[in-house]
Each structure stands twice: as structure tokens, then as C-alpha cells.
XYZ file of C-alpha atoms in Angstrom:
667
model
C 3.538 -9.443 19.534
C 0.235 -10.016 21.331
C -2.940 -8.930 19.635
C -3.856 -5.301 20.187
C -7.026 -4.738 22.219
C -10.215 -4.304 20.213
C -12.988 -2.234 21.737
C -16.625 -1.735 20.866
C -19.030 1.183 21.099
C -22.671 0.272 21.772
C -25.088 3.077 20.865
C -28.740 2.931 21.932
C -30.740 4.848 20.958
C -29.049 5.926 17.762
C -28.616 9.677 17.091
C -31.759 9.988 14.929
C -33.722 9.463 18.127
C -31.372 11.067 20.642
C -30.719 14.312 18.764
C -27.346 15.948 18.163
C -25.503 13.979 20.857
C -24.551 10.368 21.493
C -24.842 8.489 24.747
C -23.143 5.144 24.356
C -21.062 2.563 26.153
C -17.420 1.898 25.450
C -16.746 -1.798 26.037
C -13.309 -3.317 26.412
C -10.134 -3.624 28.491
C -9.612 0.042 29.322
C -8.834 1.591 32.703
C -10.405 4.882 33.767
C -7.262 6.973 33.331
C -6.785 5.736 29.795
C -10.464 6.222 28.966
C -10.368 9.831 30.164
C -7.153 10.474 28.226
C -8.758 9.087 25.068
C -11.827 11.277 25.554
C -9.634 14.358 26.022
C -7.600 13.559 22.912
C -10.670 13.059 20.733
C -12.110 16.337 22.051
C -8.930 18.120 20.913
C -9.227 16.672 17.407
C -12.919 17.361 16.742
C -15.584 19.998 17.311
C -17.256 17.701 19.828
C -16.851 17.269 23.561
C -16.220 13.661 24.555
C -16.446 12.360 28.114
C -15.954 8.851 29.469
C -16.892 7.646 32.960
C -16.556 4.142 34.391
C -19.905 2.332 34.433
C -18.846 -1.193 35.311
C -16.121 -3.751 34.798
C -14.626 -3.113 31.350
C -17.290 -0.520 30.542
C -17.358 3.265 30.316
C -20.317 5.548 29.696
C -19.411 7.592 26.645
C -21.018 10.912 25.793
C -20.320 12.852 22.591
C -21.921 16.258 22.045
C -21.246 19.325 19.947
C -18.704 21.526 21.697
C -20.740 24.686 20.994
C -24.193 23.265 21.437
C -24.885 23.175 17.700
C -27.319 20.848 15.958
C -24.648 18.839 14.134
C -24.802 15.108 14.752
C -21.555 13.398 15.771
C -20.145 11.700 12.713
C -18.518 8.315 12.317
C -15.063 9.942 12.244
C -15.405 10.847 15.937
C -16.308 7.291 16.926
C -13.534 5.880 14.725
C -11.040 8.070 16.597
C -12.384 6.857 19.945
C -11.892 3.242 18.881
C -8.409 3.788 17.402
C -7.012 5.766 20.343
C -8.655 3.499 22.917
C -7.070 0.525 21.142
C -3.547 1.737 21.938
C -2.701 4.259 19.216
C -0.501 7.204 20.166
C -1.429 9.215 17.108
C -2.923 8.836 13.657
C -1.869 10.187 10.276
C -4.277 10.656 7.402
C -3.059 9.132 4.152
C -4.158 9.937 0.622
C -4.204 8.620 -2.900
C -1.878 5.733 -3.635
C -1.313 4.770 0.005
C -5.063 4.656 0.597
C -5.420 2.421 -2.469
C -2.691 0.074 -1.232
C -4.202 -0.180 2.257
C -7.641 -0.914 0.828
C -6.206 -3.544 -1.516
C -4.357 -5.224 1.341
C -7.314 -5.404 3.718
C -9.847 -6.360 1.061
C -7.618 -9.138 -0.286
C -5.533 -10.325 2.685
C -4.385 -13.390 0.747
C -2.903 -11.200 -1.986
C 0.562 -11.087 -0.432
C 0.899 -7.303 -0.519
C 4.550 -7.357 0.396
C 7.844 -6.313 -1.105
C 11.084 -8.212 -0.612
C 14.754 -7.359 -1.010
C 17.758 -9.603 -0.398
C 21.514 -9.213 -0.140
C 24.653 -11.062 0.930
C 26.391 -10.447 4.243
C 30.015 -11.569 4.202
C 31.678 -11.872 7.572
C 30.589 -12.582 11.141
C 27.002 -11.908 12.208
C 26.398 -10.879 15.806
C 22.736 -11.855 16.022
C 22.070 -10.004 19.291
C 23.604 -6.822 17.897
C 21.796 -7.334 14.578
C 18.432 -7.519 16.375
C 19.230 -4.629 18.705
C 20.185 -2.472 15.722
C 16.790 -3.018 14.079
C 14.976 -2.246 17.333
C 17.028 0.930 17.628
C 15.990 1.941 14.115
C 12.350 1.301 15.063
C 12.737 3.548 18.111
C 14.125 6.295 15.893
C 11.926 5.923 12.807
C 8.210 6.549 13.323
C 7.236 4.607 10.215
C 8.429 1.322 11.748
C 6.071 1.825 14.689
C 3.116 2.401 12.381
C 0.194 0.149 11.567
C -3.020 0.743 9.635
C -6.538 1.632 10.623
C -9.314 1.660 8.022
C -12.395 1.913 10.239
C -13.453 5.272 8.770
C -10.786 6.202 6.214
C -7.471 4.422 5.665
C -4.788 5.981 7.857
C -1.564 5.256 9.676
C -1.786 4.518 13.386
C 1.401 5.325 15.306
C 2.369 3.318 18.378
C 4.865 3.821 21.182
C 6.949 0.818 20.189
C 7.104 -2.109 17.797
C 8.873 -5.421 17.544
C 10.959 -6.156 14.481
C 10.913 -9.872 13.763
C 14.471 -11.110 13.140
C 14.861 -14.830 12.400
C 18.046 -16.860 11.952
C 18.092 -20.110 9.976
C 20.865 -22.674 9.687
C 22.038 -23.678 6.249
C 19.756 -26.362 4.810
C 16.804 -25.617 7.092
C 14.841 -24.603 3.993
C 15.754 -23.831 0.418
C 16.268 -20.182 -0.451
C 13.429 -20.165 -3.007
C 11.053 -21.814 -0.529
C 11.998 -19.262 2.135
C 11.224 -16.373 -0.209
C 7.846 -17.810 -1.177
C 6.921 -18.823 2.373
C 7.764 -15.400 3.740
C 5.828 -13.685 0.972
C 2.717 -15.774 1.593
C 2.993 -15.203 5.329
C 2.025 -11.569 4.785
C 1.396 -9.197 7.691
C -1.404 -8.335 10.090
C -1.807 -4.731 8.916
C -3.399 -3.509 12.171
C -0.268 -4.394 14.169
C 2.937 -2.328 14.142
C 6.187 -3.842 12.984
C 5.340 -4.303 9.282
C 8.902 -5.298 8.409
C 10.846 -8.460 9.214
C 14.285 -9.851 8.478
C 15.478 -13.436 8.011
C 19.116 -14.511 7.919
C 20.122 -17.818 6.349
C 23.605 -19.175 6.918
C 25.643 -20.004 3.857
C 27.060 -23.498 3.229
C 30.352 -24.416 4.926
C 33.544 -24.090 2.901
C 36.861 -25.891 3.145
C 38.977 -24.540 5.971
C 36.069 -23.957 8.360
C 34.784 -20.785 6.701
C 31.252 -20.231 5.444
C 29.758 -18.737 2.340
C 28.086 -15.352 2.810
C 24.923 -15.208 4.895
C 21.854 -14.448 2.843
C 19.551 -11.775 4.235
C 15.891 -11.476 3.264
C 13.917 -8.366 4.222
C 10.138 -8.412 3.765
C 7.986 -5.309 4.184
C 4.424 -4.121 3.662
C 4.086 -2.203 0.387
C 1.480 0.185 1.802
C 3.989 1.342 4.424
C 7.254 1.603 2.501
C 8.565 1.797 -1.015
C 11.900 0.300 -1.990
C 13.700 3.608 -1.649
C 12.367 3.850 1.899
C 13.738 0.387 2.620
C 17.189 1.496 1.443
C 17.007 4.526 3.755
C 16.168 2.259 6.696
C 18.996 -0.102 5.784
C 21.438 2.780 5.917
C 20.244 3.574 9.454
C 20.470 -0.100 10.414
C 24.117 -0.339 9.308
C 24.920 2.797 11.276
C 23.384 1.230 14.367
C 25.150 -2.086 13.824
C 28.651 -0.616 13.580
C 27.959 1.344 16.777
C 27.128 -1.740 18.800
C 23.423 -1.912 18.005
C 22.274 1.569 19.069
C 21.610 4.767 17.169
C 22.223 8.014 19.031
C 19.457 10.561 19.469
C 15.684 10.359 19.593
C 13.070 10.218 16.875
C 14.349 11.473 13.577
C 12.390 14.341 12.137
C 10.905 15.128 9.702
C 8.839 11.972 9.484
C 5.523 10.823 8.052
C 3.610 13.181 10.365
C 5.530 16.193 9.108
C 5.024 15.121 5.510
C 1.261 14.786 6.070
C 1.141 18.300 7.533
C 3.208 19.655 4.620
C 0.868 17.967 2.170
C -2.200 19.462 3.854
C -0.762 22.981 3.465
C -0.170 22.753 -0.278
C -2.229 24.903 -2.588
C -3.713 22.880 -5.402
C -4.552 25.602 -7.939
C -1.467 24.987 -10.079
C -1.811 21.222 -10.032
C -5.534 21.448 -10.719
C -4.904 23.730 -13.701
C -2.219 21.385 -15.054
C -4.440 18.308 -14.918
C -7.491 20.204 -16.159
C -5.629 21.386 -19.253
C -4.024 18.019 -19.889
C -5.811 16.081 -22.583
C -8.422 13.724 -21.186
C -6.599 10.585 -20.209
C -7.383 7.713 -22.536
C -8.518 4.407 -21.202
C -5.733 1.882 -21.541
C -6.333 0.313 -24.911
C -6.137 -3.416 -25.435
C -6.968 -5.735 -28.317
C -10.302 -7.475 -28.364
C -10.482 -10.532 -26.148
C -11.680 -13.749 -27.770
C -14.778 -15.342 -26.311
C -12.756 -18.140 -24.743
C -10.770 -15.578 -22.668
C -7.229 -16.147 -21.499
C -5.875 -19.668 -21.542
C -5.939 -21.587 -18.293
C -2.727 -21.527 -16.323
C -1.255 -20.910 -12.895
C -2.603 -17.954 -10.934
C -0.782 -15.598 -8.622
C 1.997 -13.150 -9.387
C 4.392 -13.837 -12.253
C 7.837 -12.392 -12.912
C 9.921 -12.213 -16.064
C 13.476 -10.821 -16.293
C 15.455 -9.429 -19.200
C 18.650 -7.407 -19.321
C 20.582 -5.001 -21.484
C 24.269 -5.774 -21.196
C 26.550 -2.944 -19.968
C 27.756 -1.979 -23.504
C 24.150 -1.900 -24.745
C 23.127 0.175 -21.719
C 25.955 2.639 -22.356
C 24.920 2.987 -26.023
C 21.305 3.651 -24.997
C 22.337 6.188 -22.357
C 24.612 8.029 -24.816
C 21.978 8.048 -27.568
C 19.317 9.470 -25.214
C 21.713 12.032 -23.688
C 22.619 13.385 -27.141
C 18.905 14.145 -27.547
C 18.545 15.783 -24.137
C 16.919 12.856 -22.355
C 17.755 9.965 -20.054
C 17.358 6.206 -20.152
C 14.068 6.455 -18.276
C 12.577 8.599 -21.051
C 13.751 6.061 -23.638
C 12.010 3.330 -21.655
C 8.822 5.413 -21.396
C 8.839 6.036 -25.154
C 9.267 2.331 -25.918
C 6.502 1.371 -23.477
C 4.164 3.841 -25.172
C 4.992 2.190 -28.506
C 4.143 -1.252 -27.153
C 0.792 -0.081 -25.762
C 0.030 1.654 -29.067
C 0.758 -1.563 -30.934
C -1.345 -3.600 -28.490
C -4.307 -1.310 -29.167
C -4.129 -1.999 -32.891
C -4.215 1.770 -33.427
C -3.522 3.717 -36.612
C -2.425 7.317 -36.933
C -1.726 9.624 -33.984
C -3.175 8.201 -30.734
C -2.592 9.316 -27.102
C -1.341 6.525 -24.858
C -1.362 6.588 -21.048
C 0.466 4.527 -18.443
C 1.550 4.975 -14.841
C 4.966 6.294 -13.819
C 5.942 5.879 -10.182
C 7.465 8.946 -8.546
C 9.099 8.765 -5.106
C 8.207 12.444 -4.379
C 11.327 12.902 -2.266
C 12.498 15.901 -4.275
C 9.550 18.025 -3.150
C 10.309 21.487 -1.665
C 10.136 20.208 1.916
C 13.266 20.295 4.018
C 14.474 16.804 4.847
C 11.976 15.016 2.582
C 14.751 13.034 0.880
C 15.451 11.200 4.151
C 11.872 10.212 5.077
C 11.499 6.430 4.684
C 7.701 6.376 4.414
C 5.586 6.018 1.289
C 5.646 9.592 -0.007
C 5.130 9.111 -3.713
C 2.638 7.471 -5.998
C 2.190 6.479 -9.631
C 0.800 9.231 -11.827
C -0.433 8.960 -15.418
C 1.970 9.890 -18.182
C 0.340 10.574 -21.538
C 2.216 10.813 -24.830
C 0.868 10.812 -28.376
C 2.277 8.082 -30.581
C 2.363 9.017 -34.253
C 4.071 6.569 -36.643
C 5.016 9.497 -38.906
C 6.717 11.456 -36.116
C 10.519 11.312 -35.727
C 11.748 9.001 -32.962
C 13.446 11.994 -31.341
C 10.051 13.705 -31.119
C 8.512 10.815 -29.163
C 11.550 10.753 -26.864
C 11.174 14.494 -26.292
C 7.493 14.052 -25.438
C 8.357 11.435 -22.823
C 11.085 13.659 -21.356
C 8.834 16.714 -21.153
C 5.962 14.713 -19.670
C 8.295 13.366 -16.957
C 9.477 16.898 -16.106
C 5.871 18.078 -15.830
C 4.974 15.144 -13.603
C 7.967 15.768 -11.327
C 6.561 19.186 -10.411
C 3.328 17.533 -9.295
C 4.790 14.363 -7.760
C 3.125 15.119 -4.409
C -0.387 15.200 -5.902
C -2.445 12.140 -4.847
C -3.805 10.131 -7.740
C -7.357 10.275 -6.381
C -7.356 14.047 -6.956
C -6.113 13.501 -10.502
C -9.134 11.292 -11.142
C -11.449 14.128 -10.130
C -9.562 16.868 -11.995
C -9.563 14.861 -15.221
C -13.261 14.042 -14.978
C -12.799 10.376 -14.129
C -15.057 8.280 -11.947
C -13.504 8.366 -8.427
C -13.344 4.560 -8.473
C -11.933 4.305 -12.008
C -8.364 3.215 -12.624
C -6.125 5.773 -14.284
C -4.034 3.115 -16.027
C -3.558 -0.650 -16.259
C 0.236 -0.763 -16.629
C 3.009 1.107 -14.867
C 6.759 1.714 -14.878
C 9.112 2.068 -11.926
C 12.656 3.262 -12.681
C 14.629 2.676 -9.508
C 17.537 4.820 -8.393
C 18.641 3.159 -5.197
C 20.206 4.991 -2.273
C 23.922 4.256 -2.303
C 25.598 3.556 1.022
C 28.163 6.208 1.995
C 31.757 5.089 1.444
C 32.592 5.951 5.057
C 29.850 3.619 6.325
C 31.059 0.764 4.112
C 34.573 1.354 5.475
C 33.253 1.110 9.059
C 31.616 -2.213 8.213
C 34.815 -3.513 6.607
C 36.738 -2.502 9.719
C 34.547 -5.020 11.562
C 35.205 -7.678 8.875
C 31.732 -7.218 7.350
C 31.002 -6.616 3.683
C 27.529 -6.223 2.188
C 26.416 -5.979 -1.400
C 23.574 -3.921 -2.829
C 20.092 -5.263 -2.008
C 18.254 -6.887 -4.897
C 14.506 -6.614 -5.320
C 12.971 -10.081 -5.376
C 9.247 -9.699 -5.628
C 6.376 -7.378 -5.006
C 2.688 -7.459 -5.723
C 2.356 -5.454 -8.956
C -0.752 -3.600 -7.792
C -1.641 -3.312 -11.492
C -2.167 -6.047 -14.064
C 1.400 -5.352 -15.251
C 4.283 -3.351 -13.783
C 7.736 -2.933 -15.345
C 10.610 -2.260 -12.944
C 13.968 -1.042 -14.256
C 17.249 -0.681 -12.393
C 20.972 -0.691 -13.001
C 22.628 -3.861 -11.777
C 26.062 -4.150 -10.178
C 27.776 -4.525 -13.578
C 26.159 -1.417 -15.046
C 23.611 -3.248 -17.154
C 19.945 -2.253 -17.279
C 17.860 -4.972 -15.620
C 14.152 -5.115 -16.453
C 11.585 -7.093 -14.468
C 7.941 -7.448 -15.453
C 5.660 -8.298 -12.528
C 2.155 -9.250 -13.528
C -1.141 -10.577 -12.255
C -1.688 -13.901 -13.984
C -5.438 -13.277 -14.042
C -4.698 -10.490 -16.530
C -1.453 -11.466 -18.270
C -0.319 -14.950 -19.222
C 3.278 -16.063 -18.787
C 3.825 -16.315 -22.546
C 2.360 -12.856 -23.169
C 4.452 -11.267 -20.395
C 7.634 -12.875 -21.685
C 6.913 -11.752 -25.243
C 6.091 -8.205 -24.178
C 9.335 -7.835 -22.241
C 11.330 -9.330 -25.109
C 9.768 -6.806 -27.487
C 10.641 -4.021 -25.058
C 14.288 -5.078 -24.900
C 14.460 -5.447 -28.681
C 13.259 -1.873 -29.182
C 15.579 -0.471 -26.510
C 18.579 -2.169 -28.115
C 17.635 -0.804 -31.528
C 17.084 2.827 -30.499
C 20.777 3.819 -30.793
C 20.702 2.642 -34.418
C 18.256 5.443 -35.247
C 20.709 8.316 -35.583
C 18.994 9.960 -38.530
C 16.904 12.922 -37.206
C 14.163 11.970 -39.666
C 14.003 8.328 -38.555
C 10.302 7.739 -37.870
C 8.445 5.948 -35.088
C 6.909 3.694 -37.732
C 10.391 2.369 -38.539
C 10.689 1.145 -34.942
C 7.300 -0.529 -35.087
C 8.353 -2.434 -38.218
C 10.940 -4.264 -36.099
C 8.045 -6.115 -34.444
C 6.174 -6.823 -37.676
C 5.026 -10.433 -37.844
C 5.345 -10.984 -34.097
C 2.204 -11.811 -32.133
C 0.767 -8.949 -30.072
C 0.741 -9.767 -26.321
C -2.495 -9.208 -24.404
C -3.068 -7.335 -21.129
C -6.599 -7.769 -19.785
C -8.385 -5.565 -17.223
C -8.585 -6.805 -13.659
C -11.627 -9.029 -13.099
C -14.325 -7.613 -10.823
C -14.484 -8.844 -7.253
C -17.638 -10.942 -6.642
C -19.899 -9.166 -4.180
C -22.165 -11.933 -2.947
C -25.858 -11.580 -1.969
C -27.228 -8.378 -0.436
C -28.611 -10.260 2.548
C -28.164 -13.751 3.927
C -29.520 -15.503 7.006
C -26.629 -16.819 9.105
C -28.714 -18.152 11.999
C -32.500 -18.495 12.077
C -32.995 -17.692 15.778
C -36.315 -17.736 17.638
C -39.445 -16.253 15.992
C -39.967 -13.402 18.483
C -36.288 -12.614 19.088
C -34.306 -9.568 18.061
C -32.484 -9.458 14.729
C -28.748 -8.824 14.624
C -27.635 -7.543 11.204
C -23.884 -7.851 10.565
C -22.980 -5.220 7.973
C -20.542 -6.513 5.357
C -18.356 -4.011 3.572
C -14.883 -4.318 2.014
C -12.217 -4.376 4.708
C -14.162 -6.086 7.494
C -11.516 -8.094 9.422
C -11.423 -11.632 8.093
C -13.274 -14.178 10.229
C -14.878 -11.636 12.597
C -18.489 -12.375 11.693
C -17.970 -16.113 11.357
C -16.473 -16.226 14.861
C -19.350 -14.187 16.286
C -21.981 -16.479 14.769
C -20.179 -19.553 16.121
C -19.706 -18.277 19.667
C -22.536 -15.823 20.358
C -25.155 -17.470 22.555
C -28.661 -16.120 22.479
C -32.037 -16.405 20.797
C -31.388 -13.671 18.211
C -31.751 -14.124 14.501
C -28.457 -13.204 12.788
C -28.295 -11.965 9.203
C -25.606 -10.365 7.069
C -26.215 -7.187 5.087
C -23.929 -6.038 2.275
C -22.847 -2.426 1.756
C -20.298 -1.631 -0.950
C -18.693 0.957 1.354
C -19.563 3.110 4.369
C -22.359 5.441 3.341
C -24.011 2.918 1.013
C -27.263 1.286 1.843
C -30.054 3.758 2.557
C -33.250 3.103 4.507
C -34.462 0.681 1.846
C -31.570 -1.668 2.678
C -33.171 -2.325 6.080
C -36.604 -3.120 4.697
C -37.763 -6.541 5.759
C -34.840 -7.212 8.090
C -36.675 -6.440 11.295
C -38.819 -9.255 12.644
C -40.985 -9.325 15.758
C -38.178 -8.017 17.936
C -35.717 -5.149 17.656
C -33.159 -4.583 14.906
C -29.557 -4.172 16.033
C -26.895 -3.274 13.460
C -23.346 -4.507 14.084
C -20.123 -3.997 12.221
C -16.396 -4.538 12.628
C -13.996 -1.938 11.255
C -15.538 -0.208 8.205
C -18.612 -2.387 8.681
C -19.207 -0.549 11.965
C -19.064 2.836 10.253
C -21.482 1.583 7.574
C -23.839 0.296 10.304
C -23.759 3.637 12.126
C -24.435 5.649 8.981
C -27.261 3.313 7.969
C -28.864 3.762 11.389
C -28.557 7.552 11.216
C -30.272 7.580 7.815
C -33.086 5.200 8.793
C -36.538 6.274 9.900
C -36.925 6.795 13.633
C -37.539 3.554 15.476
C -36.181 1.323 12.692
C -32.847 0.574 14.365
C -32.797 0.010 18.106
C -29.017 0.027 18.578
C -25.671 -0.016 16.805
C -22.551 -1.898 17.902
C -19.315 -0.992 16.158
C -15.666 -1.933 16.661
C -12.321 -0.794 15.368
C -10.055 -3.064 13.364
C -8.128 -5.999 14.762
C -7.927 -9.747 14.379
C -11.100 -11.631 13.474
C -11.460 -13.233 16.922
C -10.635 -9.921 18.618
C -13.359 -8.089 16.693
C -15.847 -10.908 17.348
C -15.161 -10.688 21.086
C -15.613 -6.924 21.066
C -18.915 -7.195 19.166
C -20.114 -9.801 21.651
C -19.288 -7.457 24.546
C -21.199 -4.648 22.835
C -24.206 -6.892 22.213
C -24.183 -7.882 25.862
C -24.308 -4.195 26.774
C -27.262 -3.616 24.429
C -29.098 -6.626 25.876
C -28.475 -5.459 29.445
C -29.785 -2.002 28.592
C -33.067 -3.458 27.304
C -33.855 -5.432 30.396
């Protein structure tokens, strides 16, 4: 798919000098009809009147003023909407909590591979044209597959009219299966472009008699867009399209992510606020002291360790938990709490907290179970581990905590931080648990596939960025065993520690059914690990921020100064490309802001030379530049140039067009 257009807004003078309105220039490939439609749409969404009139080739005079003549100054949200809608968006959806965190993580660390992958076997003929058409039909029907991300002002979904779904077909032997998985994971996605899901088919090896082994199918998706349950819902729609020749009947399926966002906005928070306010203050995740030499050197990246309870062991665990009014997930939560308690070197009763991922598809919203977007989020579960307490008591705590959390599954984690008195930027937990209950394919649909000589098995999760230093995923495999996978950030957990921790977890789970005595104590379970080394889980290392200011190009002594505002999420390579290709006498510097809104008037002190000071920013850097200019003393900043998000070269080109407009206006 070709790069989406990136536009710029050049504002001179900035609102501090021009009063409660903005007169600016919108620069970029936009015809007059589209510009007027964008202005009308932004006017509908805000308490400001927006007009756009052609002022030259690729330029439109933009005016933003309060709809009722009030003194309020147009905020960055209005300009961010102009840039998003002018860049081709049909609509936008505000996201909260966990999804915001995932989007920020992906754009601030684009090399982090923020993808999930599932794979399965396809036995029988593959009609590649029909396979591709079926995915495109699902994209036409499911809004989430036509979504991308915008993070200029706040992270949000941007919905487009259409999207390509990348379907690739590889012959057997073209690449090894393990290399394909790793290559596709590292390939990542451009989060500002729709179509954040792709599929690769690899032919199986030939067999005697001219037949072939099953085709392997790899599906890779962006974790900020979908969870694994959402992927299973989309797969069900894909199979329905495939058996019908590649086309799904009907139009867009509703409800979708837009309806969920509206439902979420209508929810009253008094009950949830009261629940979290009365919950004991969440403890920081405890960990043993770290020696001065830190973790041992080793490979970086994401690690994975697997263990399994055999089907008979799983049945014993399920029966033992059920006899005490709980499920396997509660048994796993209780054991995880024990391991964290042991890692803290605690004594006596101590509250332990960890994240539990909830899909939030059982909320009281009609049709929520069928929405394939990212509805849920991990929420903190807190239980008190007391070695003197009966094992059944700890299990009951975990069960009751899960029931309480289920009622509040829709609550974004960022609100929980506030309601529990946490710093808004603080992490609620360092480890998390995901207990997967996959969506089973209807028997009738499997029969339709078999009628066309096609059989498919259940998709298997391969890898996903843990998001936390350590995440434990549990699921039932095809044989009925309980499969456990620890995914961990090697900067925080070593391979040996992760393997030991998961082995300890399995050992405790296998031993739980042996504790039939109602008085059997938690301390008896802990004794099973006596003499074994305690694994370490370290906090995530801070991200280096770099200098507050840096001179990128000296320029001429009397020339203007262009300050490129750096903030997390600026499209990679945008500023480097601008410095390389922008021709002119200006001095170019970079200015760091931790986030939009940071950097008061003092941040601009000393930047301005003999000429004017122009602030520029791409994506969230543009919002930060605008807010800095609005807060500065009158006459400090001559102009602001801001863009939406896009590719690095696209943003650099848009900034250059905006700078050209500013230069032309000064002549």
C-alpha cells in the first residue's frame, strides 16, 4: 500500500499573538472539495468553526475560531483532527488504558516487534485467489481491519475506507519455518497504515504418491489492534467467506469498535471508583535485592519457555479446584502469588499483586462477544499470602478476586492508577497472567470446510511481545493438557531464571491435588521449593532520554532558528531526513520534551539567535511545539509548523512544505 499523505499546518503568528483564533496554512496534496469536507467535519466535532480556502497549489488558508465568539484558544486537539482527517481518515475512535499503552510502546520503540503470531495447519487444496479474496471480504466487513493508529495528540484508532490484507504464498523450502516466524515478527508494521494483519502460507513437503503435507499458515497481527481472541473471531469470519467462494454477505458488521467506544463513554464510574478506592493499596511488585553486578550478560530480545501438565494431571487439578468452588485459572493465580511471595523473601502475611488479562467481552453490551477489537486489558489482582493460611483459603481469595475483577473488566488501567493513588506513569505490576479460552469453530462450519476437502486445526500461539518483564500464558492444548508459556524481556529476566520459575510453577500446580486436608497450609506448599534458587525478575530499565538541546546544523549567524521538538512517538527518521534535505541558511536545533505539554517558556531560553525562532514537530512533536509556543512570552516564537503521523520521509516532506510557507509569509 502506498504511503498515506502527510500534511502540515503552518501557524504564524501563534495564538498568543493572534488572540482566540488561528489563521494558518494547510500544506499538502489536498483538493478544495476534500479540504472543505475536512473543515466541516472538524467543526462538527469541536466547539470551533473551521474554514479552509484554496490559497495556492497544494495550500489552503485555514481559519479556526470559537464557534460562539468566546475567548477560548483553539487547542492542539482541533489541529490534530485537521491533520488526521485531511490525511485520509474516515473517522477516529478514542482509545483508553491498555490500548493507549500498547500504541505508545509500539511507536516509541518501533524495533520492539509489537506483534502477535498464531499458526495452524491447512490440510487440503488451497485456492490462493479465493483465500485472498476472503480476507479482503473480512476487511470490508470488519472495521478493525481497516484501522490504523494516530498518536499526534492522544493515541487513537483512525478508520479508513479500505485496507489491503497482505497474503503471501511460499513454496516448500523457500525458507525454514523458524526463520519465517522470526523474519515476519521482526518485519513489524507501519502503525499509521491500515491493514495491521498479514498472512503467509508455506507449502508442505511433497509426499509419496504426489500428495503434499499440510500447508502451514502463519498469521501476524499488531497487538495494539487485536488480542488473540479477536484473531480467532476474525478467523471464523474468514472461513465463512472462504467456503462461500471468497465473499461474506452483508455490509459492515455492527457493533464494532466505534460502538464499544461509545458504550464505554456512557458508563458511570462511581461503582468502579468505590471498588478500587476501598481495595487495599496495591503493593509494588516485590523482588529480591539485585547484586551490584546486575544480571548476567546474555542474549537480548524476547525469550520463551514452555512447560506442560499432561492431560491426567490437568484433570486432577481441575477436579481438585472444582471441589473447592474454583477453576484452574484460580489455581494458577494462587500459585503465581506464591512464587512472587517467595521471590520477595517475605515473611508472614503479605499482599501480592500481579496483572490478570481480561478480554472484557462479557460486558453488558449487546453483541460485545463478537467484536474482534482490543476490548479488554490487564488489571491488578491482589491476594494476601499467609504461610499459616489453609491452601483452600488462598484459592478462595484468588477466585473471589477474579469475580470482582470480572465486574470491572471494562475499566481502563489508567483510571485504576488514579483511583488507587498511583503516579499516572507508574506501572501497576511487573508480571501478568493470560488464561486463554479460544473461540471454537462451529461444527457446521468445519463440516462445510470438510465438504470442500479442507481440514484445519486449532491455531497455536507462537510469540508475542510480553509488554511486561514477564507474562505467563496458559491454554488447553488439543490433547486436553494445560500448556504454559512464559514470555519475558531478557533485559529483565534471564533464560535460566525464566526456566526455573516456570518449572517451579508446574511443580506447585502438580502438587496441589495432593493437599486434600482442609487444614493443609500454604507454608507446606512453599516447602516443596525449599533449597531451590529463587529466580529474579528485574524492573524494566529506563529509556535514555538524550540531551535537552542539540545543534543539528550550525547555519548562518543572522539566520532564523528552526527548533525540532523531540518527544516520544515522533516518526522515526523524520528529523534526520529534514536536516539532510532542507536547503536554507537556518540554524537547526533539536529540543527535547518528555511529552506534549512539557517544556515551559524556560525551555526556549537561549534558542533564539539573531533571527526568528520557528518551532517544528512531527506527530506528537508538533503538538508539543504548538503548546510550547502558546505558553511562551509574546514575540518569542515566530511560527509553528506541525504535521500528523506518517513515514519519516513523509513527515520530513510535510515539514519542509510548512517551512516554505513560513518563509514565503515573511518575505
